[in-house]
Amino acid sequence: MPRGRRPRPAPGTSAAACFRAATACLPEAAARLPEAAACFPGATARFPDAAAYFPEVGERCTFRVMRVLAPSRTVAPPGWSRWLVPPAALSIHLAIGQAYAWSVFKPPLEASLGLSGTASALPFQLAIVMLGLSAAFGGTLVERNGPRWAMAVSAVCFSSGFLVAALGAATRQYWLVVLGYGFIGGIGLGIGYISPVSTLLKWFPDRPGTATGIAIMGFGGGALIASPWSAWLLDALGGGTSGIARTFLVMGLAYAVFMTLGVLLVRVPPTGRYAPDARGAPDPRRAAVPRPLVTTAQVSARNALRTPQFWCLWVVLCTNVTAGIGILEKAAPMVSDFFARSPAPVSASAAAGFVGLLSLANMLGRIVWSATSDLAGRKNVYRLYLGAGALMYLLIALAGDASKPLFIGCAAVLLSFYGGGFATVPAYLKDLFGTYQVGAIHGRLLTAWSTAGVLGPLIVNAVADARRSSGHTGSELYTTSFFVMIGLLVVGFAANELVRPVHPRHHEPSSAEAPPAAPAPAAPKGAAP
């Protein structure tokens, strides 16, 4: 029998017999200890070599990841279809559009952590503020490092924000929920929102409004997916802190996978700008129509901030978003309060349906109105947003609670203008400043969204609280705020009328954004120079 091998006890052997067989092996095991110990010096001597290998492995992995995200690796190969780029953008915007579904988490958080309504809104409010700030400060980095890098940063921040929020819910530390979803996730919102814009404008110079509308429509429609999905997860996993934590965890992992698809799919045109062929070229009759606001020059992000056109558009976007988000943030209680004194008050389920209708209008407005701007021009479409928007508010204010269809229809139109304003502004910026650094310019302009995200709800809620405290009810709670919105839209309309072509002194040299010139053919021998 080989050394060190003992016969196994037969089945049915008593415990005492097994114990005696085991102890019989101990002397031989003890005799082999010195031989085993003699191996340790050689093994331990190789630990430094193994430890020195780990940094090398880490450097190789980091290098490979950075190579995949490098701008040179995102250049489209010959024959690449530009219609694959909008799905890549949609994968990012559909994910980050979950922010509009935050209200689903408010009731379970308030019930399980004892929060007030104001406190439970902090993650959403911080996320919107960080969206504007990260878009403003990260826009130049997005232009420099390319869309794949930006989408990857967005995916990491947005999904990890959910994971940190899950840890906060599991440990009942609400500040971690605010930090994760609001701060870290908000950075992912801002970088992800602007990441595909410049790329889409370069792929679709003939249809800039339609292209950006398709992508930004995803941000408006993300809540239509996230809202029922979040509610289903909370029902399946429980509404307490453990259920909320598991829901955050599942959503964070799922969004990480979904957004990675866009990271891998996105490409940029080989020459920096796509030239449509005969099938994709604009209609010559449309091209012949003079459009003084459409420039062929290029303006840098730094110079754009020095132009009055940028600040006019800032006011235009801020006023349009303020008018829309004032209704969107308080849609369910507003429609219930507005018709509280009518013979047929609005039920909770009907109010929820009203919120869904507004989300649908918000989503559809992004593609319908932005595509219309390719035909009618950006300035004319913003005249519609601001002028017709003021008229919608006036109709609601004058009609009061006399007509539910009128209120619902006007609110839906206002929300379609709200979404359309977001989708049209990148093409408006491209018309005025070119595509050179349009992503960075767009990021800086989105600070108007951060301002409006605070201003709109503040106006509506402050006026409603003040009117309620003075004894008013029903539609009287909101009439004053509606007239304030009319005044803001008039200011925005005036700012839009002041938009003129950018002065040539702000233009970049003609070499900016120009594709590399092909080498000249060699002159024949003997030809004159």
Coordinates of C-alpha atoms in Angstrom, one line a residue:
M1 CA 0.0 0.0 0.0
P2 CA 1.5 3.5 -0.9
R3 CA 2.8 5.6 2.0
G4 CA 0.2 7.9 3.4
R5 CA -2.8 6.0 2.2
R6 CA -5.0 4.2 4.6
P7 CA -7.9 1.9 3.8
R8 CA -11.3 3.7 4.1
P9 CA -13.6 2.3 6.8
A10 CA -16.2 -0.1 5.5
P11 CA -19.8 1.1 5.6
G12 CA -21.4 0.4 9.0
T13 CA -18.1 0.8 10.9
S14 CA -18.6 2.1 14.4
A15 CA -17.6 5.7 15.4
A16 CA -15.0 4.3 17.8
A17 CA -13.3 2.3 15.1
C18 CA -13.2 5.4 12.8
F19 CA -11.6 7.4 15.5
R20 CA -8.9 4.8 16.1
A21 CA -8.1 4.7 12.4
A22 CA -7.8 8.5 12.2
T23 CA -5.5 8.7 15.2
A24 CA -3.2 6.0 13.7
C25 CA -2.4 8.4 10.9
L26 CA -1.2 11.2 13.2
P27 CA 2.4 9.9 13.7
E28 CA 3.0 9.7 9.9
A29 CA 1.5 13.2 9.3
A30 CA 3.8 14.6 12.1
A31 CA 6.8 13.0 10.5
R32 CA 6.1 14.8 7.2
L33 CA 5.8 18.3 8.7
P34 CA 9.5 19.1 8.3
E35 CA 9.3 18.2 4.6
A36 CA 6.3 20.5 4.1
A37 CA 7.9 23.3 6.1
A38 CA 11.0 23.1 3.9
C39 CA 8.9 24.2 0.9
F40 CA 7.7 27.5 2.5
P41 CA 11.0 29.5 2.0
G42 CA 10.9 28.8 -1.8
A43 CA 7.2 29.7 -2.0
T44 CA 7.5 32.8 0.1
A45 CA 10.5 33.9 -1.8
R46 CA 8.3 34.1 -4.9
F47 CA 5.7 36.3 -3.3
P48 CA 7.4 39.6 -4.3
D49 CA 7.5 38.4 -8.0
A50 CA 3.7 37.7 -7.9
A51 CA 3.0 41.0 -6.1
A52 CA 5.0 42.9 -8.7
Y53 CA 2.9 41.3 -11.4
F54 CA -0.4 42.7 -10.2
P55 CA 0.3 46.4 -11.0
E56 CA 1.3 45.3 -14.5
V57 CA -1.9 43.4 -14.9
G58 CA -3.8 46.5 -13.7
E59 CA -2.0 48.8 -16.1
R60 CA -2.7 46.5 -19.0
C61 CA -6.4 46.3 -18.2
T62 CA -6.6 50.1 -17.7
F63 CA -4.7 50.6 -21.0
R64 CA -7.1 48.3 -22.9
V65 CA -10.2 50.1 -21.4
M66 CA -8.8 53.5 -22.4
R67 CA -8.0 52.2 -25.9
V68 CA -11.6 51.1 -26.3
L69 CA -12.9 54.5 -25.2
A70 CA -10.4 56.5 -27.2
P71 CA -11.9 58.8 -29.9
S72 CA -9.8 57.1 -32.6
R73 CA -11.6 53.8 -31.8
T74 CA -15.0 55.3 -32.4
V75 CA -14.4 56.3 -36.0
A76 CA -17.0 54.6 -38.2
P77 CA -15.7 52.1 -40.7
P78 CA -16.6 52.4 -44.4
G79 CA -20.2 51.5 -45.1
W80 CA -21.4 52.3 -41.5
S81 CA -25.1 53.2 -41.4
R82 CA -25.7 56.5 -39.6
W83 CA -29.1 55.2 -38.5
L84 CA -27.3 53.0 -36.0
V85 CA -26.3 56.1 -34.0
P86 CA -29.8 57.2 -32.8
P87 CA -30.4 53.8 -31.1
A88 CA -27.0 54.2 -29.3
A89 CA -28.2 57.7 -28.1
L90 CA -31.6 56.3 -27.2
S91 CA -30.0 53.6 -25.0
I92 CA -28.5 56.4 -22.9
H93 CA -31.5 58.7 -22.8
L94 CA -34.1 56.1 -22.1
A95 CA -32.0 55.1 -19.1
I96 CA -31.4 58.5 -17.6
G97 CA -35.0 59.5 -18.4
Q98 CA -35.8 57.4 -15.3
A99 CA -35.3 60.7 -13.3
Y100 CA -38.8 61.8 -14.3
A101 CA -40.1 58.7 -12.5
W102 CA -38.6 59.6 -9.1
S103 CA -42.1 60.3 -7.7
V104 CA -42.7 56.5 -7.6
F105 CA -40.1 56.2 -4.8
K106 CA -41.4 59.2 -2.7
P107 CA -44.3 57.4 -0.9
P108 CA -42.3 54.3 0.2
L109 CA -39.4 56.5 1.3
E110 CA -41.7 58.8 3.3
A111 CA -43.4 55.9 4.9
S112 CA -40.3 53.8 5.7
L113 CA -38.0 56.6 6.8
G114 CA -40.5 59.1 8.1
L115 CA -39.6 61.8 5.6
S116 CA -41.6 64.9 4.6
G117 CA -42.6 65.6 1.0
T118 CA -39.9 68.2 0.8
A119 CA -37.2 65.9 2.1
S120 CA -38.2 63.1 -0.2
A121 CA -37.8 65.4 -3.2
L122 CA -34.2 66.2 -2.4
P123 CA -32.6 63.5 -4.5
F124 CA -34.5 64.6 -7.6
Q125 CA -33.8 68.3 -7.0
L126 CA -30.1 67.7 -6.5
A127 CA -30.0 65.4 -9.6
I128 CA -31.5 68.2 -11.8
V129 CA -29.0 70.7 -10.4
M130 CA -26.1 68.4 -11.0
L131 CA -27.4 67.7 -14.5
G132 CA -27.0 71.4 -15.4
L133 CA -23.7 71.8 -13.6
S134 CA -22.1 68.6 -14.9
A135 CA -23.3 69.4 -18.5
A136 CA -21.9 72.9 -18.2
F137 CA -18.5 72.0 -16.8
G138 CA -18.1 68.6 -18.6
G139 CA -19.2 69.8 -22.1
T140 CA -15.6 70.6 -23.2
L141 CA -14.4 67.2 -21.9
V142 CA -17.2 65.5 -23.9
E143 CA -16.0 67.3 -27.1
R144 CA -12.4 66.4 -26.4
N145 CA -12.7 62.8 -25.5
G146 CA -15.6 61.8 -27.8
P147 CA -19.1 60.3 -27.3
R148 CA -18.0 56.8 -26.3
W149 CA -16.0 58.1 -23.3
A150 CA -18.8 60.4 -22.3
M151 CA -21.4 57.6 -22.5
A152 CA -19.2 55.3 -20.5
V153 CA -18.7 58.0 -17.7
S154 CA -22.5 58.5 -17.7
A155 CA -23.2 54.8 -17.4
V156 CA -20.7 54.4 -14.5
C157 CA -22.0 57.4 -12.6
F158 CA -25.7 56.8 -13.2
S159 CA -25.6 53.1 -12.3
S160 CA -23.3 53.5 -9.4
G161 CA -25.6 56.2 -8.1
F162 CA -28.3 53.6 -7.8
L163 CA -25.9 51.2 -6.0
V164 CA -25.0 53.9 -3.4
A165 CA -28.7 54.8 -3.0
A166 CA -29.4 51.0 -2.4
L167 CA -26.7 51.0 0.3
G168 CA -28.4 54.1 1.9
A169 CA -31.8 52.5 1.8
A170 CA -30.5 49.2 3.3
T171 CA -28.7 51.0 6.2
R172 CA -31.5 53.6 6.6
Q173 CA -29.0 56.4 5.9
Y174 CA -31.0 58.8 3.8
W175 CA -28.0 61.0 3.1
L176 CA -26.5 58.2 1.1
V177 CA -29.7 58.0 -1.0
V178 CA -29.3 61.8 -1.7
L179 CA -25.6 61.4 -2.4
G180 CA -26.0 58.4 -4.6
Y181 CA -29.1 59.3 -6.7
G182 CA -28.8 63.0 -6.5
F183 CA -25.1 63.8 -6.7
I184 CA -23.4 60.9 -8.3
G185 CA -26.4 59.9 -10.5
G186 CA -26.9 63.6 -11.4
I187 CA -23.4 63.8 -12.8
G188 CA -24.4 60.8 -15.0
L189 CA -27.5 62.6 -16.0
G190 CA -25.7 65.7 -17.2
I191 CA -22.9 63.9 -19.1
G192 CA -25.3 61.4 -20.6
Y193 CA -27.7 64.0 -21.7
I194 CA -25.2 65.9 -23.8
S195 CA -23.0 63.0 -24.9
P196 CA -24.8 62.1 -28.2
V197 CA -25.9 65.6 -29.2
S198 CA -22.8 66.7 -31.1
T199 CA -22.3 63.3 -32.7
L200 CA -25.9 63.3 -34.0
L201 CA -25.6 66.8 -35.5
K202 CA -22.5 65.7 -37.3
W203 CA -24.1 62.5 -38.7
F204 CA -27.4 64.3 -39.7
P205 CA -26.4 67.8 -41.0
D206 CA -29.5 67.6 -43.3
R207 CA -31.9 66.6 -40.5
P208 CA -30.5 68.1 -37.2
G209 CA -33.8 68.6 -35.6
T210 CA -35.1 65.2 -36.3
A211 CA -31.9 63.5 -35.2
T212 CA -31.7 65.2 -31.8
G213 CA -35.5 64.8 -31.4
I214 CA -35.2 61.1 -31.7
A215 CA -32.6 60.9 -29.0
I216 CA -33.9 63.4 -26.6
M217 CA -37.4 61.9 -27.0
G218 CA -35.9 59.0 -25.0
F219 CA -35.3 61.2 -22.0
G220 CA -39.0 62.2 -22.0
G221 CA -40.1 58.6 -22.6
G222 CA -37.8 57.0 -20.1
A223 CA -40.3 57.6 -17.3
L224 CA -43.0 55.7 -19.3
I225 CA -40.8 52.6 -18.9
A226 CA -39.3 53.3 -15.5
S227 CA -42.5 54.3 -13.7
P228 CA -44.4 51.0 -14.1
W229 CA -41.2 49.0 -13.8
S230 CA -40.3 50.7 -10.5
A231 CA -43.8 50.2 -9.2
W232 CA -43.7 46.5 -10.2
L233 CA -40.3 46.0 -8.5
L234 CA -41.5 47.7 -5.3
D235 CA -44.6 45.5 -5.2
A236 CA -42.5 42.3 -5.9
L237 CA -39.6 43.1 -3.6
G238 CA -41.5 45.0 -0.8
G239 CA -42.0 48.6 0.0
G240 CA -39.9 48.9 3.1
T241 CA -36.3 49.9 3.2
S242 CA -35.1 46.5 2.2
G243 CA -37.4 46.4 -0.8
I244 CA -36.4 49.9 -1.9
A245 CA -32.7 48.9 -1.6
R246 CA -33.2 45.7 -3.7
T247 CA -35.2 47.8 -6.3
F248 CA -32.3 50.3 -6.5
L249 CA -29.9 47.5 -6.9
V250 CA -31.8 45.7 -9.7
M251 CA -32.3 49.0 -11.6
G252 CA -28.7 50.0 -11.2
L253 CA -27.4 46.7 -12.6
A254 CA -30.0 46.7 -15.4
Y255 CA -29.2 50.2 -16.5
A256 CA -25.5 49.5 -16.5
V257 CA -26.0 46.7 -19.0
F258 CA -28.5 48.7 -21.1
M259 CA -26.3 51.8 -21.3
T260 CA -23.2 49.7 -22.2
L261 CA -24.9 48.7 -25.5
G262 CA -24.9 52.4 -26.5
V263 CA -21.3 52.8 -25.4
L264 CA -20.3 50.0 -27.8
L265 CA -22.5 51.0 -30.7
V266 CA -21.8 54.7 -31.0
R267 CA -19.5 55.9 -33.8
V268 CA -18.4 59.3 -35.2
P269 CA -18.1 60.2 -38.9
P270 CA -14.7 59.5 -40.5
T271 CA -14.1 63.1 -41.6
G272 CA -15.7 64.8 -38.6
R273 CA -18.9 65.5 -40.5
Y274 CA -21.2 63.2 -42.6
A275 CA -21.9 64.2 -46.2
P276 CA -25.3 62.8 -47.3
D277 CA -25.4 61.1 -50.7
A278 CA -28.0 61.8 -53.3
R279 CA -30.6 59.8 -51.4
G280 CA -30.0 61.6 -48.1
A281 CA -29.3 65.1 -49.4
P282 CA -31.7 67.9 -48.7
D283 CA -34.4 68.8 -51.2
P284 CA -32.8 71.5 -53.5
R285 CA -35.9 73.6 -53.3
R286 CA -35.6 73.7 -49.5
A287 CA -31.9 74.3 -49.8
A288 CA -32.5 77.3 -52.0
V289 CA -34.7 79.0 -49.4
P290 CA -32.5 81.6 -47.6
R291 CA -32.0 81.0 -43.9
P292 CA -30.0 83.8 -42.4
L293 CA -29.7 82.1 -39.0
V294 CA -28.0 79.0 -40.4
T295 CA -24.3 79.5 -40.5
T296 CA -21.5 77.6 -42.1
A297 CA -18.9 79.2 -39.7
Q298 CA -17.8 77.7 -36.4
V299 CA -17.8 79.3 -33.0
S300 CA -15.9 77.9 -29.9
A301 CA -17.7 77.4 -26.6
R302 CA -15.6 80.2 -25.0
N303 CA -16.5 82.7 -27.7
A304 CA -20.2 81.6 -27.7
L305 CA -20.5 82.8 -24.1
R306 CA -19.4 86.3 -25.3
T307 CA -22.3 86.5 -27.8
P308 CA -25.7 88.0 -27.0
Q309 CA -27.2 85.1 -29.0
F310 CA -26.2 82.6 -26.4
W311 CA -27.8 84.6 -23.5
C312 CA -31.0 85.2 -25.6
L313 CA -31.3 81.5 -26.1
W314 CA -30.6 81.0 -22.3
V315 CA -33.6 83.2 -21.5
V316 CA -35.7 81.4 -24.2
L317 CA -34.9 77.9 -22.8
C318 CA -35.3 79.0 -19.2
T319 CA -38.7 80.6 -19.7
N320 CA -40.0 77.7 -21.8
V321 CA -38.9 75.1 -19.3
T322 CA -40.2 77.1 -16.3
A323 CA -43.7 77.2 -17.9
G324 CA -43.7 73.5 -18.5
I325 CA -42.1 72.1 -15.4
G326 CA -44.4 74.2 -13.2
I327 CA -47.3 72.0 -14.4
L328 CA -45.3 68.8 -14.7
E329 CA -44.0 68.8 -11.1
K330 CA -47.4 69.3 -9.6
A331 CA -49.6 67.7 -12.2
A332 CA -51.6 65.3 -10.0
P333 CA -52.5 67.6 -7.1
M334 CA -53.0 70.5 -9.5
V335 CA -55.7 68.8 -11.5
S336 CA -57.4 67.5 -8.3
D337 CA -57.3 70.9 -6.7
F338 CA -58.4 72.7 -9.8
F339 CA -61.7 70.8 -10.1
A340 CA -62.3 70.2 -6.4
R341 CA -65.4 72.5 -6.4
S342 CA -66.8 71.1 -9.7
P343 CA -69.8 68.7 -9.7
A344 CA -67.5 65.8 -10.7
P345 CA -64.1 66.0 -8.8
V346 CA -61.1 64.3 -10.2
S347 CA -60.3 61.0 -8.6
A348 CA -56.8 59.8 -7.7
S349 CA -56.7 57.3 -10.6
A350 CA -57.8 60.0 -13.0
A351 CA -55.1 62.3 -11.7
A352 CA -52.5 59.5 -12.3
G353 CA -53.9 59.1 -15.8
F354 CA -53.4 62.9 -16.3
V355 CA -49.8 62.5 -15.3
G356 CA -49.3 59.7 -17.9
L357 CA -50.9 61.8 -20.6
L358 CA -48.6 64.7 -19.9
S359 CA -45.6 62.4 -20.0
L360 CA -46.8 61.1 -23.4
A361 CA -47.2 64.7 -24.7
N362 CA -43.7 65.5 -23.4
M363 CA -42.2 62.6 -25.3
L364 CA -44.1 63.1 -28.6
G365 CA -43.5 66.8 -28.6
R366 CA -39.7 66.2 -28.7
I367 CA -39.8 64.4 -32.0
V368 CA -42.8 66.1 -33.6
W369 CA -41.8 69.7 -33.0
S370 CA -38.1 69.2 -33.5
A371 CA -38.8 67.5 -36.9
T372 CA -41.1 70.4 -37.7
S373 CA -38.2 72.8 -37.0
D374 CA -36.3 71.3 -39.9
L375 CA -39.0 72.5 -42.2
A376 CA -40.2 75.8 -40.6
G377 CA -36.9 76.9 -39.0
R378 CA -35.9 77.0 -35.3
K379 CA -36.9 80.6 -34.6
N380 CA -40.4 80.1 -36.0
V381 CA -40.9 77.0 -33.9
Y382 CA -39.8 78.8 -30.8
R383 CA -42.3 81.5 -31.6
L384 CA -44.9 78.8 -31.5
Y385 CA -43.7 77.4 -28.2
L386 CA -43.7 80.8 -26.5
G387 CA -46.5 82.6 -28.2
A388 CA -49.0 79.7 -28.3
G389 CA -47.8 78.6 -24.8
A390 CA -48.8 82.0 -23.4
L391 CA -52.2 81.6 -25.1
M392 CA -52.7 78.2 -23.6
Y393 CA -52.1 79.5 -20.1
L394 CA -54.4 82.4 -20.7
L395 CA -57.2 80.1 -21.8
I396 CA -56.8 78.0 -18.6
A397 CA -56.7 81.0 -16.4
L398 CA -59.9 82.6 -17.9
A399 CA -61.9 79.3 -18.2
G400 CA -61.1 78.2 -14.6
D401 CA -62.8 75.0 -13.7
A402 CA -65.6 75.4 -16.3
S403 CA -64.1 72.8 -18.8
K404 CA -62.0 69.7 -18.0
P405 CA -61.3 69.0 -21.7
L406 CA -60.0 72.5 -22.2
F407 CA -57.7 72.2 -19.2
I408 CA -56.4 68.8 -20.1
G409 CA -55.9 69.8 -23.8
C410 CA -54.1 73.0 -23.0
A411 CA -51.8 71.3 -20.4
A412 CA -50.9 68.6 -22.9
V413 CA -50.0 71.2 -25.5
L414 CA -47.9 73.1 -23.0
L415 CA -46.0 69.8 -22.1
S416 CA -45.5 69.1 -25.8
F417 CA -43.9 72.6 -26.1
Y418 CA -41.8 71.8 -23.0
G419 CA -40.4 68.6 -24.6
G420 CA -40.1 70.2 -28.0
G421 CA -38.0 73.1 -26.6
F422 CA -35.4 70.6 -25.2
A423 CA -35.2 68.7 -28.5
T424 CA -35.0 71.8 -30.8
V425 CA -32.4 73.8 -28.9
P426 CA -29.4 71.7 -30.0
A427 CA -30.3 72.3 -33.7
Y428 CA -30.8 76.0 -32.9
L429 CA -27.3 76.1 -31.4
K430 CA -25.9 74.3 -34.4
D431 CA -27.5 76.8 -36.8
L432 CA -26.0 79.7 -34.8
F433 CA -22.6 78.4 -33.7
G434 CA -21.8 75.5 -36.0
T435 CA -20.8 72.0 -34.9
Y436 CA -17.3 72.8 -33.8
Q437 CA -18.0 72.7 -30.0
V438 CA -21.8 72.5 -30.0
G439 CA -21.8 69.8 -27.3
A440 CA -19.9 72.1 -24.9
I441 CA -22.1 75.0 -25.8
H442 CA -25.2 72.9 -25.2
G443 CA -23.9 71.8 -21.8
R444 CA -23.4 75.4 -20.7
L445 CA -26.9 76.3 -22.0
L446 CA -28.5 73.6 -19.8
T447 CA -27.8 75.7 -16.7
A448 CA -31.0 77.3 -17.8
W449 CA -32.7 74.0 -17.1
S450 CA -31.2 73.9 -13.6
T451 CA -32.6 77.4 -12.9
A452 CA -36.0 76.6 -14.3
G453 CA -36.1 73.4 -12.3
V454 CA -36.0 75.5 -9.2
L455 CA -38.0 78.5 -10.5
G456 CA -41.1 76.7 -11.9
P457 CA -42.0 74.6 -8.9
L458 CA -41.2 77.5 -6.6
I459 CA -43.6 79.8 -8.4
V460 CA -46.5 77.3 -8.5
N461 CA -46.1 75.9 -5.0
A462 CA -45.5 79.3 -3.3
V463 CA -48.5 80.9 -4.9
A464 CA -50.7 77.9 -4.2
D465 CA -49.6 77.9 -0.5
A466 CA -50.2 81.6 -0.1
R467 CA -53.6 81.5 -1.8
R468 CA -54.6 78.5 0.3
S469 CA -53.6 80.2 3.6
S470 CA -55.8 83.2 2.6
G471 CA -58.8 80.9 2.2
H472 CA -59.0 80.3 -1.5
T473 CA -59.7 76.9 -3.0
G474 CA -60.2 75.3 -6.4
S475 CA -58.8 77.0 -9.5
E476 CA -58.2 80.2 -7.6
L477 CA -55.1 78.5 -6.1
Y478 CA -53.3 78.6 -9.4
T479 CA -54.7 81.5 -11.4
T480 CA -52.1 83.9 -10.2
S481 CA -49.2 81.6 -11.0
F482 CA -50.6 81.1 -14.5
F483 CA -50.5 84.8 -15.2
V484 CA -46.9 84.8 -13.9
M485 CA -46.1 82.1 -16.4
I486 CA -47.7 84.2 -19.2
G487 CA -45.4 87.1 -18.3
L488 CA -42.3 84.8 -18.4
L489 CA -43.3 83.4 -21.8
V490 CA -43.7 86.9 -23.2
V491 CA -40.2 87.7 -22.0
G492 CA -38.9 84.5 -23.7
F493 CA -40.8 85.5 -26.9
A494 CA -39.0 88.9 -26.9
A495 CA -35.6 87.2 -26.3
N496 CA -36.2 84.9 -29.3
E497 CA -37.0 87.9 -31.5
L498 CA -33.6 89.4 -30.6
V499 CA -31.7 86.4 -31.9
R500 CA -29.6 87.5 -34.9
P501 CA -26.7 85.8 -36.8
V502 CA -23.4 85.7 -34.8
H503 CA -21.0 88.4 -35.7
P504 CA -18.0 87.2 -37.7
R505 CA -15.5 88.4 -35.1
H506 CA -16.6 85.4 -33.0
H507 CA -16.0 82.9 -35.7
E508 CA -13.1 80.4 -35.6
P509 CA -10.5 80.3 -38.4
S510 CA -11.8 78.5 -41.5
S511 CA -9.6 75.5 -40.7
A512 CA -11.7 74.6 -37.6
E513 CA -13.7 71.4 -38.1
A514 CA -12.6 71.1 -41.7
P515 CA -11.8 67.6 -42.9
P516 CA -8.2 67.0 -43.9
A517 CA -7.5 67.9 -47.5
A518 CA -6.7 65.1 -50.0
P519 CA -3.1 65.3 -51.2
A520 CA -2.7 67.0 -54.6
P521 CA -1.9 64.7 -57.5
A522 CA 1.8 64.8 -58.6
A523 CA 2.5 66.9 -61.6
P524 CA 3.6 65.1 -64.7
K525 CA 7.3 65.1 -65.5
G526 CA 8.2 68.1 -67.5
A527 CA 5.1 70.1 -66.6
A528 CA 5.5 73.8 -65.8
P529 CA 5.5 74.6 -62.1

